CSV table of C-alpha atoms in Angstrom, one decimal:
chain,number,residue,atom,x,y,z
A,1,GLY,CA,142.7,-118.5,-15.4
A,2,LEU,CA,142.1,-115.6,-17.7
A,3,VAL,CA,139.6,-112.8,-18.1
A,4,ILE,CA,137.8,-111.8,-21.3
A,5,ALA,CA,135.3,-109.1,-22.1
A,6,SER,CA,131.8,-110.5,-22.2
A,7,ALA,CA,128.4,-109.2,-23.6
A,8,LYS,CA,124.9,-109.7,-22.0
A,9,GLU,CA,123.4,-110.7,-25.4
A,10,ASP,CA,123.3,-114.3,-26.7
A,11,LYS,CA,126.2,-116.2,-24.9
A,12,PRO,CA,129.3,-115.6,-27.1
A,13,THR,CA,131.7,-118.4,-28.1
A,14,GLU,CA,134.8,-116.1,-28.5
A,15,GLY,CA,136.2,-113.1,-26.9
A,16,ILE,CA,139.2,-110.8,-26.4
A,17,VAL,CA,141.7,-111.6,-23.6
A,18,VAL,CA,141.9,-108.7,-21.3
A,19,ALA,CA,144.0,-110.4,-18.5
A,20,HIS,CA,145.4,-113.9,-17.7
A,21,GLY,CA,147.3,-115.7,-15.0
A,22,PRO,CA,150.7,-117.4,-15.1
A,23,GLY,CA,149.3,-120.7,-16.4
A,24,ILE,CA,148.8,-124.0,-14.6
A,25,VAL,CA,151.1,-126.2,-12.6
A,26,LEU,CA,151.2,-129.9,-13.5
A,27,GLN,CA,151.6,-132.7,-10.9
A,28,ASP,CA,155.3,-132.9,-11.7
A,29,GLY,CA,155.7,-129.3,-10.7
A,30,SER,CA,156.3,-128.0,-14.2
A,31,ARG,CA,154.2,-125.0,-15.5
A,32,VAL,CA,152.2,-124.8,-18.6
A,33,GLU,CA,152.0,-121.2,-19.8
A,34,PRO,CA,149.1,-119.8,-21.8
A,35,ASP,CA,149.5,-119.9,-25.7
A,36,PHE,CA,147.8,-116.5,-25.9
A,37,LYS,CA,148.4,-113.0,-24.7
A,38,VAL,CA,146.2,-110.0,-23.7
A,39,GLY,CA,144.4,-108.7,-26.8
A,40,ASP,CA,144.2,-112.1,-28.5
A,41,ARG,CA,140.8,-113.4,-29.7
A,42,VAL,CA,140.1,-116.8,-28.3
A,43,MET,CA,137.2,-119.3,-28.8
A,44,TYR,CA,135.6,-121.4,-26.0
A,45,ALA,CA,132.6,-123.6,-25.4
A,46,LYS,CA,129.2,-121.9,-25.3
A,47,PHE,CA,128.6,-122.6,-21.6
A,48,ALA,CA,132.2,-122.4,-20.4
A,49,GLY,CA,133.5,-120.1,-17.7
A,50,THR,CA,131.9,-118.0,-14.8
A,51,GLU,CA,130.3,-114.6,-15.6
A,52,VAL,CA,131.3,-111.8,-13.3
A,53,SER,CA,130.6,-108.1,-13.1
A,54,HIS,CA,133.4,-105.6,-12.0
A,55,LYS,CA,132.9,-101.8,-11.9
A,56,GLY,CA,129.9,-102.1,-14.2
A,57,GLU,CA,131.6,-104.2,-16.8
A,58,ASN,CA,130.8,-107.9,-17.5
A,59,PHE,CA,133.6,-110.4,-17.8
A,60,LEU,CA,133.9,-114.2,-18.3
A,61,LEU,CA,136.5,-116.1,-16.2
A,62,LEU,CA,137.8,-119.1,-17.9
A,63,THR,CA,140.3,-121.8,-17.0
A,64,LEU,CA,143.2,-122.5,-19.4
A,65,ARG,CA,141.6,-125.8,-20.3
A,66,GLU,CA,138.4,-124.1,-21.4
A,67,ILE,CA,140.2,-122.2,-24.3
A,68,GLN,CA,139.7,-124.2,-27.5
A,69,ALA,CA,141.5,-122.0,-30.0
A,70,VAL,CA,143.3,-118.6,-30.6
A,71,VAL,CA,141.7,-116.9,-33.6
A,72,GLU,CA,144.1,-115.3,-36.1
A,73,ASP,CA,142.9,-112.6,-38.4
């Protein structure tokens, strides 16, 4: 999974990646690594992920499959 910054306003559909895991392991044992890095802006479905609070900050935890696109400026 990955962690992105989240706001308490209207549910956003994009955010900045602040951390991510090593990717997912497929049934054949191979690993799919994320196509993004910390600091990238990503898009996701409006009701995707799980909201969490840590040390007074709100974050959204998403699976790799919930990321729809990486936004390039």
